[in-house]
Amino acid sequence: MTEGESSFGYDELFFSRTNKKGIIESGNSVFQRVSQYEWDEMLGKPHKVVRHPTMPRGVFSLLWDTIGRNEMIGAYVNNQAKDGSNYWVFALVSPIDDGYLSVRLKPSSKYFAIIQEKYEELYHLEKKKRLSPKESQDILISVVKDLGFQDYRQFMIEALMAELNARQIELGERPINALQLLEEALNSGATLENKSELIFEEYQKTSLVPMNLEVQSARIGEEAASLATISSQYDNLAKEIHTEINKFVESGKIVQQKVKECQFYVCNSILQQEIHNFFENETKPTPIQKSNEMEILNTLRIEQIKRAKDSLQEIQKEFRTFERVCNDVKKLSIGLEMVSISGKIEAAKLSTSSGELHGLLRDLGNFKDSLKQTLREINDAGKKLISQTLQMNESLNMSNVA
């Protein structure tokens, strides 16, 4: 048995197709060459014939759980060729009508080195503690969370995008335009979410201003009656602002969530487009009925492009909701500015006033200025996000022509 690597190039992609039970029904010539099995040794055999013995069982437990829910999954997998050599891939497995289709590329991103180490640790842990596949799966998910990801899905999405970008570098080719736009959209979405949370934090700092203004007015007496009225106006306004800001923060999170969902579909559509074109240009004779596989690949390609385009529309739809809430906050901020000005005018009329009173009015003014500036930044980020989604949509339209 050989312990080397069964190599394939960054310029090569391969796929295999199985039935619902994981029995190999088809693939392309790169899959056959790298696995080193003859076609008659693979067709009709379980796909685990190429499974490397040191792969953690938890990875496959997670894979089968996910595709069993009719969902796609991406994972790093170490395979073993017939002669015992290994070959690592990043595999994207898609449920199709009568089985599953797995597209693989050669990994090279920063996540690849990390996952190799984590898989080795998990494999030895499985052996040492005799873990069940489900127990191993749970540990794998915990490992991913320890790496800073919300869940495995977020990890696989980030890894897929990283691998596509890294592959371009390895091939000496320019970055993929749709991925550049996607990266910018993720940054814009993050800005919307972060700035929304910033407004909430700033509001929290001034939440006690109305009560403290009333206290100060009461201490001063009748002379500060108008200031007490202004304090009451601000209190009513603050309650409205609090309600809208809560909506604002939640809406900002939803927009970014939609951008992240879009990230997977855009990356997936790019990979499906590439494997379709790669297989179309293969000329090596095989027993595989090429026209049938081309039809399956093309159906999946079109489906994923549609999902990507639909997700872009979802971003625009959610942003319109966010924009409406943002406009409501803007209107309230105008009222806040009027209250702030009135407060300063009335405070200036007082024959005696405390430093604490002026401090409260200063806090109110600071919140008003911060709100105004942050809303301006949110507006700029929103315009960028919409522009980026429109450009991504155009990029997907161009790829769909193929």
Protein backbone atom coordinates (compact mmCIF):
# COMPACT_ATOMS: atom_id res chain seq x y z
CA MET A 1 0.00 0.00 0.00
CA THR A 2 1.24 3.47 -0.90
CA GLU A 3 1.19 6.27 1.67
CA GLY A 4 1.71 9.11 -0.79
CA GLU A 5 -0.83 11.40 -2.41
CA SER A 6 -3.01 10.65 -5.39
CA SER A 7 -2.63 14.07 -6.91
CA PHE A 8 -4.89 16.22 -9.03
CA GLY A 9 -4.58 19.85 -10.07
CA TYR A 10 -6.25 22.99 -8.83
CA ASP A 11 -7.54 23.37 -12.36
CA GLU A 12 -9.40 20.06 -12.08
CA LEU A 13 -12.82 19.45 -10.59
CA PHE A 14 -14.56 16.15 -10.21
CA PHE A 15 -17.93 14.80 -9.24
CA SER A 16 -19.67 11.57 -8.41
CA ARG A 17 -23.34 10.72 -8.25
CA THR A 18 -24.94 8.13 -5.98
CA ASN A 19 -28.40 6.83 -5.28
CA LYS A 20 -30.14 7.47 -1.94
CA LYS A 21 -28.18 4.63 -0.33
CA GLY A 22 -24.80 6.04 -1.36
CA ILE A 23 -24.19 3.56 -4.19
CA ILE A 24 -22.01 5.05 -6.97
CA GLU A 25 -23.92 5.48 -10.22
CA SER A 26 -21.74 7.94 -12.10
CA GLY A 27 -18.82 10.36 -12.05
CA ASN A 28 -16.32 12.03 -14.33
CA SER A 29 -12.92 10.89 -15.58
CA VAL A 30 -10.96 12.87 -12.94
CA PHE A 31 -12.84 11.03 -10.18
CA GLN A 32 -11.93 7.68 -11.75
CA ARG A 33 -8.31 8.65 -12.32
CA VAL A 34 -7.68 10.05 -8.83
CA SER A 35 -9.43 7.15 -7.06
CA GLN A 36 -7.41 4.72 -9.24
CA TYR A 37 -10.29 2.27 -9.46
CA GLU A 38 -11.56 1.04 -12.82
CA TRP A 39 -15.10 1.98 -13.59
CA ASP A 40 -16.34 -1.59 -13.16
CA GLU A 41 -14.78 -1.57 -9.68
CA MET A 42 -16.72 1.56 -8.62
CA LEU A 43 -20.08 1.58 -10.37
CA GLY A 44 -22.65 -0.14 -8.21
CA LYS A 45 -20.36 -0.01 -5.16
CA PRO A 46 -20.83 2.03 -1.94
CA HIS A 47 -19.13 5.42 -2.08
CA LYS A 48 -17.29 4.56 1.11
CA VAL A 49 -14.94 2.47 -1.06
CA VAL A 50 -12.85 5.68 -1.29
CA ARG A 51 -13.22 6.65 2.39
CA HIS A 52 -9.92 7.09 4.20
CA PRO A 53 -9.74 5.04 7.42
CA THR A 54 -8.56 8.04 9.48
CA MET A 55 -11.58 10.20 8.66
CA PRO A 56 -13.63 10.96 11.79
CA ARG A 57 -16.98 9.18 11.63
CA GLY A 58 -18.63 12.30 13.02
CA VAL A 59 -18.06 14.10 9.70
CA PHE A 60 -20.10 11.50 7.81
CA SER A 61 -22.73 11.44 10.54
CA LEU A 62 -23.20 15.18 10.06
CA LEU A 63 -23.17 14.79 6.27
CA TRP A 64 -25.87 12.11 6.22
CA ASP A 65 -28.00 13.98 8.76
CA THR A 66 -27.86 17.11 6.61
CA ILE A 67 -28.57 15.57 3.21
CA GLY A 68 -31.23 13.44 4.89
CA ARG A 69 -33.05 16.72 5.55
CA ASN A 70 -32.72 17.46 1.82
CA GLU A 71 -30.14 20.19 2.54
CA MET A 72 -26.77 20.74 0.90
CA ILE A 73 -23.54 20.43 2.85
CA GLY A 74 -19.90 21.27 2.29
CA ALA A 75 -17.11 19.42 4.07
CA TYR A 76 -13.40 18.69 3.96
CA VAL A 77 -12.87 15.00 3.24
CA ASN A 78 -9.75 12.86 3.11
CA ASN A 79 -10.20 10.01 0.61
CA GLN A 80 -8.14 6.93 -0.07
CA ALA A 81 -7.24 5.73 -3.57
CA LYS A 82 -7.04 2.05 -4.51
CA ASP A 83 -3.27 1.92 -3.93
CA GLY A 84 -3.62 3.37 -0.42
CA SER A 85 -2.57 6.92 -1.28
CA ASN A 86 -4.79 9.74 -0.09
CA TYR A 87 -6.34 12.84 -1.62
CA TRP A 88 -8.01 15.70 0.24
CA VAL A 89 -11.01 17.48 -1.23
CA PHE A 90 -13.56 20.09 -0.29
CA ALA A 91 -16.82 18.39 -1.22
CA LEU A 92 -20.17 20.06 -1.82
CA VAL A 93 -22.92 17.46 -1.63
CA SER A 94 -26.34 18.24 -3.13
CA PRO A 95 -29.53 16.19 -2.83
CA ILE A 96 -31.01 15.54 -6.29
CA ASP A 97 -34.18 13.76 -7.42
CA ASP A 98 -33.02 10.17 -7.00
CA GLY A 99 -29.85 10.52 -4.95
CA TYR A 100 -26.91 12.82 -4.27
CA LEU A 101 -24.28 14.60 -6.31
CA SER A 102 -20.92 15.57 -4.83
CA VAL A 103 -18.66 18.15 -6.48
CA ARG A 104 -15.06 18.30 -5.28
CA LEU A 105 -12.17 20.72 -5.59
CA LYS A 106 -8.60 20.73 -4.29
CA PRO A 107 -8.47 22.70 -1.01
CA SER A 108 -5.81 25.28 -0.17
CA SER A 109 -7.38 27.94 2.07
CA LYS A 110 -6.39 28.71 5.67
CA TYR A 111 -9.27 26.55 6.88
CA PHE A 112 -7.81 23.45 5.23
CA ALA A 113 -4.74 23.39 7.48
CA ILE A 114 -6.91 24.02 10.55
CA ILE A 115 -9.38 21.25 9.75
CA GLN A 116 -6.65 18.68 9.07
CA GLU A 117 -5.39 19.17 12.62
CA LYS A 118 -8.89 19.10 14.12
CA TYR A 119 -9.84 15.94 12.19
CA GLU A 120 -6.73 14.15 13.45
CA GLU A 121 -7.54 15.10 17.04
CA LEU A 122 -11.15 13.99 16.62
CA TYR A 123 -10.15 10.68 15.02
CA HIS A 124 -7.87 9.81 17.95
CA LEU A 125 -10.57 10.90 20.41
CA GLU A 126 -13.07 8.60 18.68
CA LYS A 127 -10.66 5.69 19.10
CA LYS A 128 -9.69 6.52 22.67
CA LYS A 129 -13.20 7.07 24.00
CA ARG A 130 -15.00 4.77 21.56
CA LEU A 131 -17.32 7.57 20.54
CA SER A 132 -20.44 6.88 18.55
CA PRO A 133 -20.79 8.74 15.21
CA LYS A 134 -23.37 11.05 16.82
CA GLU A 135 -21.11 11.81 19.79
CA SER A 136 -18.27 12.57 17.39
CA GLN A 137 -20.58 14.79 15.35
CA ASP A 138 -21.50 16.81 18.44
CA ILE A 139 -17.81 17.30 19.25
CA LEU A 140 -17.12 18.39 15.65
CA ILE A 141 -19.83 21.07 15.93
CA SER A 142 -18.33 22.23 19.23
CA VAL A 143 -14.89 22.44 17.61
CA VAL A 144 -16.31 24.62 14.85
CA LYS A 145 -17.95 26.91 17.40
CA ASP A 146 -14.65 27.17 19.28
CA LEU A 147 -13.14 28.42 16.03
CA GLY A 148 -15.54 31.39 16.22
CA PHE A 149 -18.41 30.21 14.03
CA GLN A 150 -22.05 30.32 15.06
CA ASP A 151 -22.64 26.79 13.77
CA TYR A 152 -21.35 24.28 11.22
CA ARG A 153 -23.36 25.85 8.40
CA GLN A 154 -21.63 29.20 8.88
CA PHE A 155 -18.27 27.40 8.88
CA MET A 156 -18.95 25.52 5.66
CA ILE A 157 -20.15 28.70 3.92
CA GLU A 158 -17.02 30.61 4.94
CA ALA A 159 -14.83 27.64 3.96
CA LEU A 160 -16.49 27.29 0.54
CA MET A 161 -15.94 30.97 -0.24
CA ALA A 162 -12.35 30.79 1.04
CA GLU A 163 -11.62 27.74 -1.13
CA LEU A 164 -13.02 29.38 -4.26
CA ASN A 165 -10.88 32.47 -3.63
CA ALA A 166 -7.77 30.41 -2.80
CA ARG A 167 -8.25 28.34 -5.95
CA GLN A 168 -8.16 31.49 -8.09
CA ILE A 169 -4.84 32.42 -6.47
CA GLU A 170 -3.39 28.94 -7.04
CA LEU A 171 -4.43 29.12 -10.69
CA GLY A 172 -2.91 32.58 -11.07
CA GLU A 173 -6.27 33.97 -12.17
CA ARG A 174 -8.10 37.15 -11.27
CA PRO A 175 -10.55 37.11 -8.36
CA ILE A 176 -14.10 36.10 -9.24
CA ASN A 177 -16.14 39.27 -9.62
CA ALA A 178 -19.25 37.90 -7.90
CA LEU A 179 -17.15 36.87 -4.88
CA GLN A 180 -15.58 40.33 -4.62
CA LEU A 181 -19.04 41.89 -4.70
CA LEU A 182 -20.22 39.34 -2.14
CA GLU A 183 -17.36 40.23 0.21
CA GLU A 184 -18.28 43.91 -0.11
CA ALA A 185 -21.95 43.11 0.53
CA LEU A 186 -21.03 41.17 3.67
CA ASN A 187 -19.09 44.22 4.89
CA SER A 188 -22.02 46.52 4.10
CA GLY A 189 -24.44 44.18 5.87
CA ALA A 190 -22.13 44.02 8.89
CA THR A 191 -22.00 47.83 8.96
CA LEU A 192 -25.81 48.02 9.00
CA GLU A 193 -26.00 45.51 11.85
CA ASN A 194 -23.19 47.10 13.89
CA LYS A 195 -24.42 50.66 13.44
CA SER A 196 -27.94 49.61 14.45
CA GLU A 197 -26.55 48.12 17.64
CA LEU A 198 -24.48 51.26 18.22
CA ILE A 199 -27.63 53.40 18.12
CA PHE A 200 -29.21 51.12 20.71
CA GLU A 201 -26.15 51.40 22.97
CA GLU A 202 -26.15 55.20 22.67
CA TYR A 203 -29.85 55.29 23.49
CA GLN A 204 -29.26 53.19 26.59
CA LYS A 205 -26.77 55.77 27.87
CA THR A 206 -29.46 58.48 27.86
CA SER A 207 -32.44 56.36 28.92
CA LEU A 208 -32.51 57.99 32.40
CA VAL A 209 -32.23 61.58 31.11
CA PRO A 210 -36.03 62.30 31.26
CA MET A 211 -36.33 61.20 34.89
CA ASN A 212 -33.18 63.08 35.92
CA LEU A 213 -34.39 66.23 34.15
CA GLU A 214 -37.64 66.08 36.10
CA VAL A 215 -35.69 65.69 39.33
CA GLN A 216 -33.54 68.70 38.53
CA SER A 217 -36.60 70.76 37.51
CA ALA A 218 -38.34 69.92 40.77
CA ARG A 219 -35.30 71.02 42.74
CA ILE A 220 -35.20 74.38 40.96
CA GLY A 221 -38.93 74.93 41.43
CA GLU A 222 -41.56 76.95 39.55
CA GLU A 223 -38.96 78.73 37.45
CA ALA A 224 -38.13 75.40 35.78
CA ALA A 225 -41.76 74.41 35.03
CA SER A 226 -41.22 74.76 31.27
CA LEU A 227 -38.15 72.54 31.54
CA ALA A 228 -40.25 69.90 33.28
CA THR A 229 -42.69 70.03 30.35
CA ILE A 230 -39.83 69.56 27.92
CA SER A 231 -38.62 66.63 30.01
CA SER A 232 -42.07 65.04 29.72
CA GLN A 233 -42.03 65.57 25.93
CA TYR A 234 -38.64 63.95 25.75
CA ASP A 235 -39.87 61.02 27.87
CA ASN A 236 -42.75 60.37 25.45
CA LEU A 237 -40.40 60.72 22.49
CA ALA A 238 -37.83 58.44 24.11
CA LYS A 239 -40.40 55.68 24.51
CA GLU A 240 -41.24 55.87 20.82
CA ILE A 241 -37.54 55.89 19.93
CA HIS A 242 -36.95 52.85 22.15
CA THR A 243 -39.68 50.89 20.32
CA GLU A 244 -38.36 51.85 16.89
CA ILE A 245 -34.73 51.23 17.79
CA ASN A 246 -35.61 47.69 18.92
CA LYS A 247 -37.21 47.12 15.50
CA PHE A 248 -34.21 48.78 13.92
CA VAL A 249 -31.68 46.46 15.57
CA GLU A 250 -33.70 43.35 14.74
CA SER A 251 -34.17 44.44 11.12
CA GLY A 252 -30.43 45.10 10.79
CA LYS A 253 -29.69 41.56 11.99
CA ILE A 254 -32.16 40.07 9.50
CA VAL A 255 -30.56 41.97 6.60
CA GLN A 256 -27.11 40.60 7.49
CA GLN A 257 -28.58 37.12 7.96
CA LYS A 258 -30.01 37.29 4.43
CA VAL A 259 -26.62 38.43 3.09
CA LYS A 260 -24.96 35.41 4.72
CA GLU A 261 -27.57 33.06 3.25
CA CYS A 262 -26.93 34.62 -0.12
CA GLN A 263 -23.20 33.96 0.39
CA PHE A 264 -23.78 30.21 0.24
CA TYR A 265 -26.02 30.29 -2.81
CA VAL A 266 -23.72 32.57 -4.80
CA CYS A 267 -20.65 30.44 -3.99
CA ASN A 268 -22.58 27.27 -4.75
CA SER A 269 -23.81 28.60 -8.11
CA ILE A 270 -20.21 29.47 -9.08
CA LEU A 271 -19.00 25.94 -8.30
CA GLN A 272 -21.95 24.30 -10.09
CA GLN A 273 -21.26 26.47 -13.13
CA GLU A 274 -17.59 25.43 -13.13
CA ILE A 275 -18.19 21.67 -12.83
CA HIS A 276 -20.79 21.89 -15.59
CA ASN A 277 -18.30 23.59 -17.93
CA PHE A 278 -15.44 21.30 -16.85
CA PHE A 279 -17.39 18.10 -17.54
CA GLU A 280 -18.70 19.46 -20.82
CA ASN A 281 -15.09 19.84 -22.04
CA GLU A 282 -13.95 16.38 -20.91
CA THR A 283 -13.05 14.16 -23.87
CA LYS A 284 -11.71 10.96 -22.27
CA PRO A 285 -13.95 7.98 -23.16
CA THR A 286 -15.86 6.52 -20.20
CA PRO A 287 -18.81 4.14 -19.80
CA ILE A 288 -20.80 7.06 -18.34
CA GLN A 289 -23.67 8.37 -20.46
CA LYS A 290 -22.44 11.93 -20.78
CA SER A 291 -25.67 13.46 -22.09
CA ASN A 292 -27.56 12.22 -19.02
CA GLU A 293 -24.95 13.61 -16.60
CA MET A 294 -24.85 16.91 -18.46
CA GLU A 295 -28.60 17.22 -18.07
CA ILE A 296 -28.36 16.54 -14.31
CA LEU A 297 -25.48 19.01 -13.88
CA ASN A 298 -27.26 21.65 -15.93
CA THR A 299 -30.47 21.26 -13.92
CA LEU A 300 -28.52 21.68 -10.68
CA ARG A 301 -26.58 24.64 -12.12
CA ILE A 302 -29.76 26.48 -13.15
CA GLU A 303 -31.43 25.66 -9.83
CA GLN A 304 -28.52 27.08 -7.81
CA ILE A 305 -28.31 30.25 -9.91
CA LYS A 306 -32.05 30.75 -9.33
CA ARG A 307 -31.57 30.26 -5.57
CA ALA A 308 -28.75 32.79 -5.60
CA LYS A 309 -30.89 35.32 -7.49
CA ASP A 310 -33.84 34.72 -5.18
CA SER A 311 -31.62 35.30 -2.15
CA LEU A 312 -30.45 38.61 -3.64
CA GLN A 313 -34.08 39.66 -3.96
CA GLU A 314 -34.63 38.65 -0.33
CA ILE A 315 -31.80 40.99 0.70
CA GLN A 316 -33.42 43.86 -1.18
CA LYS A 317 -36.82 43.05 0.33
CA GLU A 318 -35.45 42.96 3.88
CA PHE A 319 -33.49 46.14 3.30
CA ARG A 320 -36.66 47.95 2.25
CA THR A 321 -38.19 46.96 5.60
CA PHE A 322 -35.03 48.13 7.35
CA GLU A 323 -35.17 51.38 5.39
CA ARG A 324 -38.75 52.05 6.51
CA VAL A 325 -37.79 51.58 10.15
CA CYS A 326 -34.74 53.76 9.58
CA ASN A 327 -36.94 56.55 8.20
CA ASP A 328 -39.20 56.30 11.26
CA VAL A 329 -36.16 56.71 13.50
CA LYS A 330 -35.04 59.70 11.40
CA LYS A 331 -38.41 61.39 11.93
CA LEU A 332 -38.16 60.83 15.66
CA SER A 333 -34.62 62.18 15.63
CA ILE A 334 -35.97 65.48 14.24
CA GLY A 335 -38.32 65.70 17.21
CA LEU A 336 -35.42 64.87 19.48
CA GLU A 337 -33.43 67.74 18.00
CA MET A 338 -36.30 70.17 18.64
CA VAL A 339 -36.54 68.99 22.26
CA SER A 340 -32.79 69.40 22.69
CA ILE A 341 -32.87 72.96 21.35
CA SER A 342 -35.90 73.86 23.50
CA GLY A 343 -34.18 72.44 26.56
CA LYS A 344 -31.09 74.58 26.00
CA ILE A 345 -33.21 77.71 25.48
CA GLU A 346 -35.24 77.17 28.66
CA ALA A 347 -32.13 76.30 30.69
CA ALA A 348 -30.51 79.57 29.57
CA LYS A 349 -33.49 81.51 30.95
CA LEU A 350 -33.04 80.17 34.46
CA SER A 351 -31.50 82.51 37.01
CA THR A 352 -29.92 79.53 38.76
CA SER A 353 -29.06 76.13 37.30
CA SER A 354 -26.81 73.27 38.27
CA GLY A 355 -23.92 71.74 36.42
CA GLU A 356 -25.82 68.48 36.52
CA LEU A 357 -28.69 70.04 34.56
CA HIS A 358 -26.34 71.23 31.84
CA GLY A 359 -24.69 67.81 31.87
CA LEU A 360 -28.04 66.14 31.20
CA LEU A 361 -28.80 68.50 28.34
CA ARG A 362 -25.30 67.88 26.97
CA ASP A 363 -25.94 64.10 27.10
CA LEU A 364 -29.18 64.64 25.23
CA GLY A 365 -27.38 66.71 22.59
CA ASN A 366 -24.63 64.11 22.25
CA PHE A 367 -27.18 61.35 21.64
CA LYS A 368 -28.95 63.51 19.08
CA ASP A 369 -25.67 64.19 17.22
CA SER A 370 -24.58 60.55 17.43
CA LEU A 371 -27.95 59.38 16.12
CA LYS A 372 -27.81 61.81 13.22
CA GLN A 373 -24.26 60.76 12.25
CA THR A 374 -24.94 57.03 12.57
CA LEU A 375 -28.11 57.26 10.48
CA ARG A 376 -26.06 58.99 7.79
CA GLU A 377 -23.50 56.15 7.86
CA ILE A 378 -26.29 53.56 7.72
CA ASN A 379 -27.77 55.30 4.72
CA ASP A 380 -24.41 55.17 2.91
CA ALA A 381 -23.92 51.49 3.75
CA GLY A 382 -27.45 50.71 2.58
CA LYS A 383 -26.89 52.36 -0.79
CA LYS A 384 -23.71 50.32 -1.23
CA LEU A 385 -25.47 47.10 -0.30
CA ILE A 386 -28.25 47.59 -2.83
CA SER A 387 -25.73 48.50 -5.54
CA GLN A 388 -23.68 45.38 -4.73
CA THR A 389 -26.71 43.07 -4.88
CA LEU A 390 -27.75 44.53 -8.25
CA GLN A 391 -24.24 43.99 -9.61
CA MET A 392 -24.16 40.41 -8.27
CA ASN A 393 -27.51 39.77 -9.92
CA GLU A 394 -26.11 41.02 -13.23
CA SER A 395 -23.07 38.77 -12.79
CA LEU A 396 -25.34 35.77 -12.24
CA ASN A 397 -27.37 36.72 -15.32
CA MET A 398 -24.19 36.58 -17.38
CA SER A 399 -23.25 33.14 -16.02
CA ASN A 400 -26.75 31.84 -16.70
CA VAL A 401 -26.31 32.49 -20.41
CA ALA A 402 -23.82 29.62 -20.63
